[in-house]
mmCIF file of N, CA and C in Angstrom:
data_model
loop_
_atom_site.group_PDB
_atom_site.id
_atom_site.type_symbol
_atom_site.label_atom_id
_atom_site.label_comp_id
_atom_site.label_asym_id
_atom_site.label_seq_id
_atom_site.Cartn_x
_atom_site.Cartn_y
_atom_site.Cartn_z
ATOM 1 N N UNK A 42 0.821 -1.193 0.000
ATOM 2 C CA UNK A 42 0.000 0.000 0.000
ATOM 3 C C UNK A 42 0.857 1.245 0.000
ATOM 4 N N UNK A 43 0.183 2.383 -0.014
ATOM 5 C CA UNK A 43 0.842 3.677 0.027
ATOM 6 C C UNK A 43 1.083 4.070 1.484
ATOM 7 N N UNK A 44 2.303 4.505 1.774
ATOM 8 C CA UNK A 44 2.654 4.936 3.118
ATOM 9 C C UNK A 44 3.020 6.406 3.094
ATOM 10 N N UNK A 45 2.503 7.137 4.071
ATOM 11 C CA UNK A 45 2.716 8.579 4.151
ATOM 12 C C UNK A 45 3.309 8.933 5.505
ATOM 13 N N UNK A 46 4.342 9.768 5.505
ATOM 14 C CA UNK A 46 4.990 10.158 6.753
ATOM 15 C C UNK A 46 5.199 11.661 6.771
ATOM 16 N N UNK A 47 4.515 12.325 7.704
ATOM 17 C CA UNK A 47 4.626 13.778 7.822
ATOM 18 C C UNK A 47 5.791 14.177 8.721
ATOM 19 N N UNK A 48 6.304 15.378 8.474
ATOM 20 C CA UNK A 48 7.333 15.963 9.332
ATOM 21 C C UNK A 48 7.276 17.477 9.182
ATOM 22 N N UNK A 49 7.987 18.173 10.057
ATOM 23 C CA UNK A 49 8.092 19.620 9.940
ATOM 24 C C UNK A 49 7.224 20.409 10.892
ATOM 25 N N UNK A 50 6.391 19.730 11.664
ATOM 26 C CA UNK A 50 5.563 20.450 12.617
ATOM 27 C C UNK A 50 6.393 21.003 13.758
ATOM 28 N N UNK A 51 5.756 21.828 14.579
ATOM 29 C CA UNK A 51 6.445 22.410 15.720
ATOM 30 C C UNK A 51 5.701 23.611 16.248
ATOM 31 N N UNK A 52 6.392 24.414 17.038
ATOM 32 C CA UNK A 52 5.804 25.614 17.621
ATOM 33 C C UNK A 52 6.307 26.843 16.866
ATOM 34 N N UNK A 53 5.404 27.768 16.621
ATOM 35 C CA UNK A 53 5.744 28.980 15.888
ATOM 36 C C UNK A 53 4.879 30.118 16.421
ATOM 37 N N UNK A 54 5.407 31.326 16.348
ATOM 38 C CA UNK A 54 4.637 32.480 16.819
ATOM 39 C C UNK A 54 3.711 32.993 15.712
ATOM 40 N N UNK A 55 2.684 33.687 16.127
ATOM 41 C CA UNK A 55 1.747 34.308 15.185
ATOM 42 C C UNK A 55 2.508 35.157 14.168
ATOM 43 N N UNK A 56 2.143 34.966 12.905
ATOM 44 C CA UNK A 56 2.789 35.708 11.834
ATOM 45 C C UNK A 56 3.999 35.014 11.241
ATOM 46 N N UNK A 57 4.420 33.929 11.870
ATOM 47 C CA UNK A 57 5.592 33.191 11.406
ATOM 48 C C UNK A 57 5.261 32.214 10.288
ATOM 49 N N UNK A 58 6.266 31.425 9.922
ATOM 50 C CA UNK A 58 6.122 30.463 8.832
ATOM 51 C C UNK A 58 6.603 29.084 9.260
ATOM 52 N N UNK A 59 6.069 28.086 8.561
ATOM 53 C CA UNK A 59 6.436 26.702 8.819
ATOM 54 C C UNK A 59 6.226 25.938 7.530
ATOM 55 N N UNK A 60 7.060 24.934 7.264
ATOM 56 C CA UNK A 60 6.848 24.094 6.092
ATOM 57 C C UNK A 60 6.721 22.635 6.521
ATOM 58 N N UNK A 61 5.595 22.056 6.185
ATOM 59 C CA UNK A 61 5.355 20.647 6.467
ATOM 60 C C UNK A 61 5.739 19.821 5.243
ATOM 61 N N UNK A 62 6.234 18.610 5.504
ATOM 62 C CA UNK A 62 6.592 17.683 4.433
ATOM 63 C C UNK A 62 5.862 16.367 4.634
ATOM 64 N N UNK A 63 5.580 15.690 3.538
ATOM 65 C CA UNK A 63 4.940 14.379 3.584
ATOM 66 C C UNK A 63 5.657 13.488 2.586
ATOM 67 N N UNK A 64 6.451 12.556 3.121
ATOM 68 C CA UNK A 64 7.180 11.620 2.265
ATOM 69 C C UNK A 64 6.279 10.439 1.961
ATOM 70 N N UNK A 65 6.113 10.156 0.667
ATOM 71 C CA UNK A 65 5.239 9.070 0.243
ATOM 72 C C UNK A 65 6.059 7.907 -0.306
ATOM 73 N N UNK A 66 5.600 6.697 -0.044
ATOM 74 C CA UNK A 66 6.256 5.506 -0.578
ATOM 75 C C UNK A 66 5.190 4.500 -0.992
ATOM 76 N N UNK A 67 5.571 3.548 -1.832
ATOM 77 C CA UNK A 67 4.622 2.586 -2.349
ATOM 78 C C UNK A 67 4.134 3.016 -3.718
ATOM 79 N N UNK A 68 3.022 2.465 -4.185
ATOM 80 C CA UNK A 68 2.494 2.773 -5.526
ATOM 81 C C UNK A 68 1.821 4.139 -5.595
ATOM 82 N N UNK A 69 2.613 5.186 -5.389
ATOM 83 C CA UNK A 69 2.043 6.538 -5.327
ATOM 84 C C UNK A 69 1.552 7.031 -6.677
ATOM 85 N N UNK A 70 2.034 6.441 -7.778
ATOM 86 C CA UNK A 70 1.569 6.883 -9.090
ATOM 87 C C UNK A 70 0.104 6.570 -9.299
ATOM 88 N N UNK A 71 -0.427 5.672 -8.512
ATOM 89 C CA UNK A 71 -1.843 5.328 -8.625
ATOM 90 C C UNK A 71 -2.733 6.316 -7.875
ATOM 91 N N UNK A 72 -2.102 7.247 -7.157
ATOM 92 C CA UNK A 72 -2.875 8.214 -6.388
ATOM 93 C C UNK A 72 -3.248 9.412 -7.262
ATOM 94 N N UNK A 73 -4.535 9.736 -7.315
ATOM 95 C CA UNK A 73 -4.998 10.842 -8.140
ATOM 96 C C UNK A 73 -4.909 12.184 -7.437
ATOM 97 N N UNK A 74 -5.100 12.182 -6.142
ATOM 98 C CA UNK A 74 -5.093 13.432 -5.383
ATOM 99 C C UNK A 74 -4.289 13.262 -4.100
ATOM 100 N N UNK A 75 -3.670 14.334 -3.686
ATOM 101 C CA UNK A 75 -3.006 14.361 -2.384
ATOM 102 C C UNK A 75 -3.414 15.636 -1.673
ATOM 103 N N UNK A 76 -3.450 15.560 -0.347
ATOM 104 C CA UNK A 76 -4.012 16.693 0.390
ATOM 105 C C UNK A 76 -3.449 16.799 1.792
ATOM 106 N N UNK A 77 -3.704 17.935 2.390
ATOM 107 C CA UNK A 77 -3.433 18.179 3.800
ATOM 108 C C UNK A 77 -4.755 18.434 4.501
ATOM 109 N N UNK A 78 -4.935 17.774 5.620
ATOM 110 C CA UNK A 78 -6.076 17.996 6.495
ATOM 111 C C UNK A 78 -5.537 18.391 7.864
ATOM 112 N N UNK A 79 -6.412 18.918 8.705
ATOM 113 C CA UNK A 79 -6.012 19.228 10.075
ATOM 114 C C UNK A 79 -7.166 18.962 11.017
ATOM 115 N N UNK A 80 -6.793 18.713 12.265
ATOM 116 C CA UNK A 80 -7.812 18.470 13.284
ATOM 117 C C UNK A 80 -7.353 19.089 14.596
ATOM 118 N N UNK A 81 -8.150 20.014 15.087
ATOM 119 C CA UNK A 81 -7.903 20.647 16.381
ATOM 120 C C UNK A 81 -8.686 19.895 17.448
ATOM 121 N N UNK A 82 -8.268 19.957 18.710
ATOM 122 C CA UNK A 82 -8.975 19.257 19.788
ATOM 123 C C UNK A 82 -10.446 19.631 19.826
ATOM 124 N N UNK A 83 -11.307 18.615 19.874
ATOM 125 C CA UNK A 83 -12.736 18.845 19.970
ATOM 126 C C UNK A 83 -13.411 19.240 18.673
ATOM 127 N N UNK A 84 -12.638 19.227 17.569
ATOM 128 C CA UNK A 84 -13.216 19.626 16.290
ATOM 129 C C UNK A 84 -13.054 18.498 15.269
ATOM 130 N N UNK A 85 -13.851 18.571 14.213
ATOM 131 C CA UNK A 85 -13.762 17.565 13.165
ATOM 132 C C UNK A 85 -12.537 17.818 12.286
ATOM 133 N N UNK A 86 -12.072 16.750 11.659
ATOM 134 C CA UNK A 86 -10.968 16.899 10.717
ATOM 135 C C UNK A 86 -11.464 17.667 9.490
ATOM 136 N N UNK A 87 -10.668 18.639 9.037
ATOM 137 C CA UNK A 87 -11.087 19.472 7.920
ATOM 138 C C UNK A 87 -10.001 19.572 6.860
ATOM 139 N N UNK A 88 -10.418 19.755 5.616
ATOM 140 C CA UNK A 88 -9.468 19.914 4.541
ATOM 141 C C UNK A 88 -8.797 21.270 4.595
ATOM 142 N N UNK A 89 -7.516 21.303 4.300
ATOM 143 C CA UNK A 89 -6.737 22.540 4.296
ATOM 144 C C UNK A 89 -6.333 22.899 2.874
ATOM 145 N N UNK A 90 -5.742 21.943 2.175
ATOM 146 C CA UNK A 90 -5.292 22.164 0.798
ATOM 147 C C UNK A 90 -5.163 20.817 0.102
ATOM 148 N N UNK A 91 -5.378 20.819 -1.213
ATOM 149 C CA UNK A 91 -5.313 19.563 -1.952
ATOM 150 C C UNK A 91 -4.810 19.810 -3.362
ATOM 151 N N UNK A 92 -4.305 18.732 -3.966
ATOM 152 C CA UNK A 92 -3.691 18.819 -5.285
ATOM 153 C C UNK A 92 -4.157 17.645 -6.137
ATOM 154 N N UNK A 93 -4.623 17.940 -7.374
ATOM 155 C CA UNK A 93 -4.994 16.878 -8.298
ATOM 156 C C UNK A 93 -3.783 16.595 -9.174
ATOM 157 N N UNK A 94 -3.269 15.376 -9.131
ATOM 158 C CA UNK A 94 -2.045 15.043 -9.860
ATOM 159 C C UNK A 94 -2.229 15.073 -11.376
ATOM 160 N N UNK A 95 -3.465 14.929 -11.846
ATOM 161 C CA UNK A 95 -3.709 14.875 -13.281
ATOM 162 C C UNK A 95 -3.327 16.150 -14.018
ATOM 163 N N UNK A 96 -3.719 17.299 -13.447
ATOM 164 C CA UNK A 96 -3.436 18.555 -14.124
ATOM 165 C C UNK A 96 -2.798 19.602 -13.209
ATOM 166 N N UNK A 97 -2.469 19.198 -11.970
ATOM 167 C CA UNK A 97 -1.815 20.117 -11.050
ATOM 168 C C UNK A 97 -2.734 21.112 -10.392
ATOM 169 N N UNK A 98 -4.026 20.949 -10.615
ATOM 170 C CA UNK A 98 -5.005 21.882 -10.028
ATOM 171 C C UNK A 98 -4.986 21.755 -8.512
ATOM 172 N N UNK A 99 -5.125 22.906 -7.839
ATOM 173 C CA UNK A 99 -5.106 22.903 -6.375
ATOM 174 C C UNK A 99 -6.392 23.500 -5.820
ATOM 175 N N UNK A 100 -6.619 23.213 -4.566
ATOM 176 C CA UNK A 100 -7.779 23.728 -3.813
ATOM 177 C C UNK A 100 -7.308 24.129 -2.433
ATOM 178 N N UNK A 101 -7.889 25.202 -1.906
ATOM 179 C CA UNK A 101 -7.571 25.664 -0.564
ATOM 180 C C UNK A 101 -8.838 25.985 0.201
ATOM 181 N N UNK A 102 -8.812 25.696 1.493
ATOM 182 C CA UNK A 102 -9.896 26.137 2.358
ATOM 183 C C UNK A 102 -9.854 27.657 2.443
ATOM 184 N N UNK A 103 -11.026 28.273 2.582
ATOM 185 C CA UNK A 103 -11.088 29.730 2.651
ATOM 186 C C UNK A 103 -10.217 30.288 3.774
ATOM 187 N N UNK A 104 -10.139 29.549 4.861
ATOM 188 C CA UNK A 104 -9.419 30.039 6.041
ATOM 189 C C UNK A 104 -7.901 30.124 5.827
ATOM 190 N N UNK A 105 -7.374 29.440 4.804
ATOM 191 C CA UNK A 105 -5.924 29.449 4.586
ATOM 192 C C UNK A 105 -5.542 30.017 3.219
ATOM 193 N N UNK A 106 -6.524 30.269 2.374
ATOM 194 C CA UNK A 106 -6.256 30.758 1.023
ATOM 195 C C UNK A 106 -5.476 32.070 1.069
ATOM 196 N N UNK A 107 -4.368 32.092 0.340
ATOM 197 C CA UNK A 107 -3.519 33.282 0.328
ATOM 198 C C UNK A 107 -2.402 33.224 1.347
ATOM 199 N N UNK A 108 -2.470 32.275 2.275
ATOM 200 C CA UNK A 108 -1.432 32.140 3.311
ATOM 201 C C UNK A 108 -0.655 30.825 3.173
ATOM 202 N N UNK A 109 -1.348 29.768 2.778
ATOM 203 C CA UNK A 109 -0.727 28.443 2.654
ATOM 204 C C UNK A 109 -0.572 28.088 1.177
ATOM 205 N N UNK A 110 0.472 27.292 0.881
ATOM 206 C CA UNK A 110 0.698 26.829 -0.481
ATOM 207 C C UNK A 110 1.034 25.345 -0.467
ATOM 208 N N UNK A 111 0.305 24.576 -1.269
ATOM 209 C CA UNK A 111 0.573 23.155 -1.405
ATOM 210 C C UNK A 111 1.417 22.932 -2.660
ATOM 211 N N UNK A 112 2.390 22.018 -2.562
ATOM 212 C CA UNK A 112 3.222 21.716 -3.720
ATOM 213 C C UNK A 112 3.726 20.288 -3.610
ATOM 214 N N UNK A 113 4.267 19.793 -4.717
ATOM 215 C CA UNK A 113 4.717 18.398 -4.759
ATOM 216 C C UNK A 113 6.012 18.300 -5.546
ATOM 217 N N UNK A 114 6.962 17.571 -5.017
ATOM 218 C CA UNK A 114 8.209 17.284 -5.712
ATOM 219 C C UNK A 114 8.138 15.828 -6.163
ATOM 220 N N UNK A 115 7.877 15.617 -7.446
ATOM 221 C CA UNK A 115 7.693 14.258 -7.941
ATOM 222 C C UNK A 115 8.980 13.434 -7.860
ATOM 223 N N UNK A 116 10.129 14.089 -8.025
ATOM 224 C CA UNK A 116 11.403 13.370 -7.967
ATOM 225 C C UNK A 116 11.648 12.800 -6.572
ATOM 226 N N UNK A 117 11.204 13.544 -5.562
ATOM 227 C CA UNK A 117 11.395 13.113 -4.174
ATOM 228 C C UNK A 117 10.167 12.413 -3.614
ATOM 229 N N UNK A 118 9.095 12.375 -4.402
ATOM 230 C CA UNK A 118 7.842 11.769 -3.935
ATOM 231 C C UNK A 118 7.399 12.385 -2.609
ATOM 232 N N UNK A 119 7.457 13.694 -2.550
ATOM 233 C CA UNK A 119 7.167 14.419 -1.316
ATOM 234 C C UNK A 119 6.175 15.542 -1.570
ATOM 235 N N UNK A 120 5.193 15.630 -0.675
ATOM 236 C CA UNK A 120 4.193 16.681 -0.702
ATOM 237 C C UNK A 120 4.549 17.704 0.364
ATOM 238 N N UNK A 121 4.338 18.983 0.066
ATOM 239 C CA UNK A 121 4.672 20.047 1.019
ATOM 240 C C UNK A 121 3.473 20.922 1.317
ATOM 241 N N UNK A 122 3.518 21.561 2.459
ATOM 242 C CA UNK A 122 2.561 22.615 2.786
ATOM 243 C C UNK A 122 3.355 23.767 3.387
ATOM 244 N N UNK A 123 3.484 24.830 2.628
ATOM 245 C CA UNK A 123 4.139 26.035 3.124
ATOM 246 C C UNK A 123 3.103 26.890 3.830
ATOM 247 N N UNK A 124 3.332 27.154 5.104
ATOM 248 C CA UNK A 124 2.396 27.896 5.920
ATOM 249 C C UNK A 124 3.015 29.246 6.271
ATOM 250 N N UNK A 125 2.418 30.313 5.789
ATOM 251 C CA UNK A 125 2.895 31.671 6.080
ATOM 252 C C UNK A 125 1.832 32.439 6.855
ATOM 253 N N UNK A 126 2.257 33.473 7.537
ATOM 254 C CA UNK A 126 1.335 34.330 8.303
ATOM 255 C C UNK A 126 0.400 33.494 9.170
ATOM 256 N N UNK A 127 0.961 32.568 9.897
ATOM 257 C CA UNK A 127 0.134 31.656 10.683
ATOM 258 C C UNK A 127 -0.568 32.395 11.824
ATOM 259 N N UNK A 128 -1.699 31.809 12.223
ATOM 260 C CA UNK A 128 -2.543 32.382 13.275
ATOM 261 C C UNK A 128 -2.767 31.325 14.358
ATOM 262 N N UNK A 129 -3.148 31.738 15.558
ATOM 263 C CA UNK A 129 -3.424 30.751 16.619
ATOM 264 C C UNK A 129 -4.467 29.715 16.200
ATOM 265 N N UNK A 130 -5.427 30.125 15.371
ATOM 266 C CA UNK A 130 -6.459 29.176 14.937
ATOM 267 C C UNK A 130 -5.936 28.135 13.954
ATOM 268 N N UNK A 131 -4.683 28.256 13.518
ATOM 269 C CA UNK A 131 -4.068 27.222 12.692
ATOM 270 C C UNK A 131 -3.520 26.071 13.540
ATOM 271 N N UNK A 132 -3.551 26.226 14.847
ATOM 272 C CA UNK A 132 -3.064 25.175 15.738
ATOM 273 C C UNK A 132 -3.892 23.912 15.579
ATOM 274 N N UNK A 133 -3.223 22.804 15.268
ATOM 275 C CA UNK A 133 -3.916 21.538 15.025
ATOM 276 C C UNK A 133 -2.897 20.455 14.724
ATOM 277 N N UNK A 134 -3.383 19.214 14.679
ATOM 278 C CA UNK A 134 -2.598 18.120 14.124
ATOM 279 C C UNK A 134 -2.840 18.125 12.625
ATOM 280 N N UNK A 135 -1.760 18.120 11.853
ATOM 281 C CA UNK A 135 -1.877 18.164 10.399
ATOM 282 C C UNK A 135 -1.576 16.784 9.821
ATOM 283 N N UNK A 136 -2.460 16.347 8.925
ATOM 284 C CA UNK A 136 -2.350 15.035 8.321
ATOM 285 C C UNK A 136 -2.192 15.135 6.810
ATOM 286 N N UNK A 137 -1.352 14.285 6.279
ATOM 287 C CA UNK A 137 -1.201 14.129 4.840
ATOM 288 C C UNK A 137 -2.122 12.987 4.404
ATOM 289 N N UNK A 138 -2.725 13.119 3.223
ATOM 290 C CA UNK A 138 -3.648 12.099 2.749
ATOM 291 C C UNK A 138 -3.516 11.918 1.237
ATOM 292 N N UNK A 139 -3.862 10.713 0.775
ATOM 293 C CA UNK A 139 -3.820 10.423 -0.657
ATOM 294 C C UNK A 139 -5.094 9.699 -1.058
ATOM 295 N N UNK A 140 -5.548 9.977 -2.287
ATOM 296 C CA UNK A 140 -6.774 9.374 -2.798
ATOM 297 C C UNK A 140 -6.474 8.688 -4.126
ATOM 298 N N UNK A 141 -6.965 7.462 -4.250
ATOM 299 C CA UNK A 141 -6.724 6.699 -5.470
ATOM 300 C C UNK A 141 -7.953 6.578 -6.341
ATOM 301 N N UNK A 142 -8.889 7.476 -6.165
ATOM 302 C CA UNK A 142 -10.101 7.446 -6.974
ATOM 303 C C UNK A 142 -10.245 8.768 -7.722
ATOM 304 N N UNK A 143 -10.544 8.700 -9.013
ATOM 305 C CA UNK A 143 -10.576 9.895 -9.852
ATOM 306 C C UNK A 143 -11.625 10.906 -9.417
ATOM 307 N N UNK A 144 -12.641 10.435 -8.702
ATOM 308 C CA UNK A 144 -13.689 11.365 -8.267
ATOM 309 C C UNK A 144 -13.142 12.437 -7.342
ATOM 310 N N UNK A 145 -11.957 12.204 -6.774
ATOM 311 C CA UNK A 145 -11.393 13.189 -5.838
ATOM 312 C C UNK A 145 -11.158 14.525 -6.520
ATOM 313 N N UNK A 146 -10.978 14.503 -7.863
ATOM 314 C CA UNK A 146 -10.662 15.758 -8.546
ATOM 315 C C UNK A 146 -11.853 16.721 -8.556
ATOM 316 N N UNK A 147 -13.060 16.193 -8.307
ATOM 317 C CA UNK A 147 -14.239 17.058 -8.264
ATOM 318 C C UNK A 147 -14.460 17.639 -6.869
ATOM 319 N N UNK A 148 -13.961 16.975 -5.858
ATOM 320 C CA UNK A 148 -14.159 17.406 -4.476
ATOM 321 C C UNK A 148 -12.839 17.258 -3.730
ATOM 322 N N UNK A 149 -11.872 18.053 -4.138
ATOM 323 C CA UNK A 149 -10.510 17.895 -3.654
ATOM 324 C C UNK A 149 -10.375 17.942 -2.137
ATOM 325 N N UNK A 150 -11.206 18.709 -1.477
ATOM 326 C CA UNK A 150 -11.051 18.862 -0.043
ATOM 327 C C UNK A 150 -11.955 17.975 0.790
ATOM 328 N N UNK A 151 -12.585 17.014 0.160
ATOM 329 C CA UNK A 151 -13.557 16.191 0.884
ATOM 330 C C UNK A 151 -12.872 14.995 1.536
ATOM 331 N N UNK A 152 -13.012 14.881 2.831
ATOM 332 C CA UNK A 152 -12.329 13.861 3.623
ATOM 333 C C UNK A 152 -12.644 12.447 3.142
ATOM 334 N N UNK A 153 -13.885 12.188 2.775
ATOM 335 C CA UNK A 153 -14.318 10.830 2.419
ATOM 336 C C UNK A 153 -13.649 10.297 1.151
ATOM 337 N N UNK A 154 -13.036 11.177 0.360
ATOM 338 C CA UNK A 154 -12.378 10.740 -0.865
ATOM 339 C C UNK A 154 -11.017 10.092 -0.598
ATOM 340 N N UNK A 155 -10.466 10.312 0.579
ATOM 341 C CA UNK A 155 -9.087 9.922 0.870
ATOM 342 C C UNK A 155 -9.033 8.649 1.714
ATOM 343 N N UNK A 156 -8.241 7.693 1.220
ATOM 344 C CA UNK A 156 -8.177 6.385 1.874
ATOM 345 C C UNK A 156 -6.821 6.088 2.511
ATOM 346 N N UNK A 157 -5.825 6.931 2.247
ATOM 347 C CA UNK A 157 -4.488 6.711 2.809
ATOM 348 C C UNK A 157 -4.108 7.918 3.647
ATOM 349 N N UNK A 158 -3.648 7.652 4.857
ATOM 350 C CA UNK A 158 -3.375 8.724 5.814
ATOM 351 C C UNK A 158 -2.042 8.521 6.511
ATOM 352 N N UNK A 159 -1.383 9.641 6.812
ATOM 353 C CA UNK A 159 -0.196 9.590 7.639
ATOM 354 C C UNK A 159 -0.578 9.667 9.112
ATOM 355 N N UNK A 160 0.438 9.679 9.985
ATOM 356 C CA UNK A 160 0.196 9.696 11.436
ATOM 357 C C UNK A 160 -0.025 11.102 11.971
ATOM 358 N N UNK A 161 0.362 12.101 11.210
ATOM 359 C CA UNK A 161 0.131 13.477 11.621
ATOM 360 C C UNK A 161 1.359 14.136 12.222
ATOM 361 N N UNK A 162 1.374 15.456 12.143
ATOM 362 C CA UNK A 162 2.426 16.257 12.763
ATOM 363 C C UNK A 162 1.770 17.468 13.416
ATOM 364 N N UNK A 163 2.155 17.760 14.653
ATOM 365 C CA UNK A 163 1.501 18.813 15.435
ATOM 366 C C UNK A 163 2.063 20.184 15.085
ATOM 367 N N UNK A 164 1.156 21.135 14.889
ATOM 368 C CA UNK A 164 1.522 22.535 14.683
ATOM 369 C C UNK A 164 0.858 23.349 15.781
ATOM 370 N N UNK A 165 1.656 24.124 16.496
ATOM 371 C CA UNK A 165 1.143 24.965 17.561
ATOM 372 C C UNK A 165 1.570 26.406 17.310
ATOM 373 N N UNK A 166 0.583 27.300 17.221
ATOM 374 C CA UNK A 166 0.853 28.714 16.971
ATOM 375 C C UNK A 166 0.523 29.501 18.226
ATOM 376 N N UNK A 167 1.514 30.213 18.734
ATOM 377 C CA UNK A 167 1.309 30.993 19.959
ATOM 378 C C UNK A 167 1.142 32.467 19.621
ATOM 379 N N UNK A 168 0.333 33.121 20.427
ATOM 380 C CA UNK A 168 0.060 34.555 20.177
ATOM 381 C C UNK A 168 1.063 35.443 20.887
#
């Protein structure tokens, strides 16, 4: 199967930057979409940013649009999330996810489309 391993989380002050990485292994070429989700304590897991591998199209949640950037290095088989101008409300566990079904390209940020998940990396933003 596809294995995903996140790294790069940590503590950062409001207004700072952080870059998360997700190293993928296994049959990743079969994955149509890759994404970042996050989950804060007591809240549901939500989509943050996603990428359709077919045409490179991306999607962002309104709350991060203009601040976060998703990208992929195919040579390294690694997905990134560049987080700029972070806010305390960005504090959460961040998860990398991959989807092997083409329908994901219509609903890039929908949790139910993704069947492969990493263990998560914690991001804490202090004010």
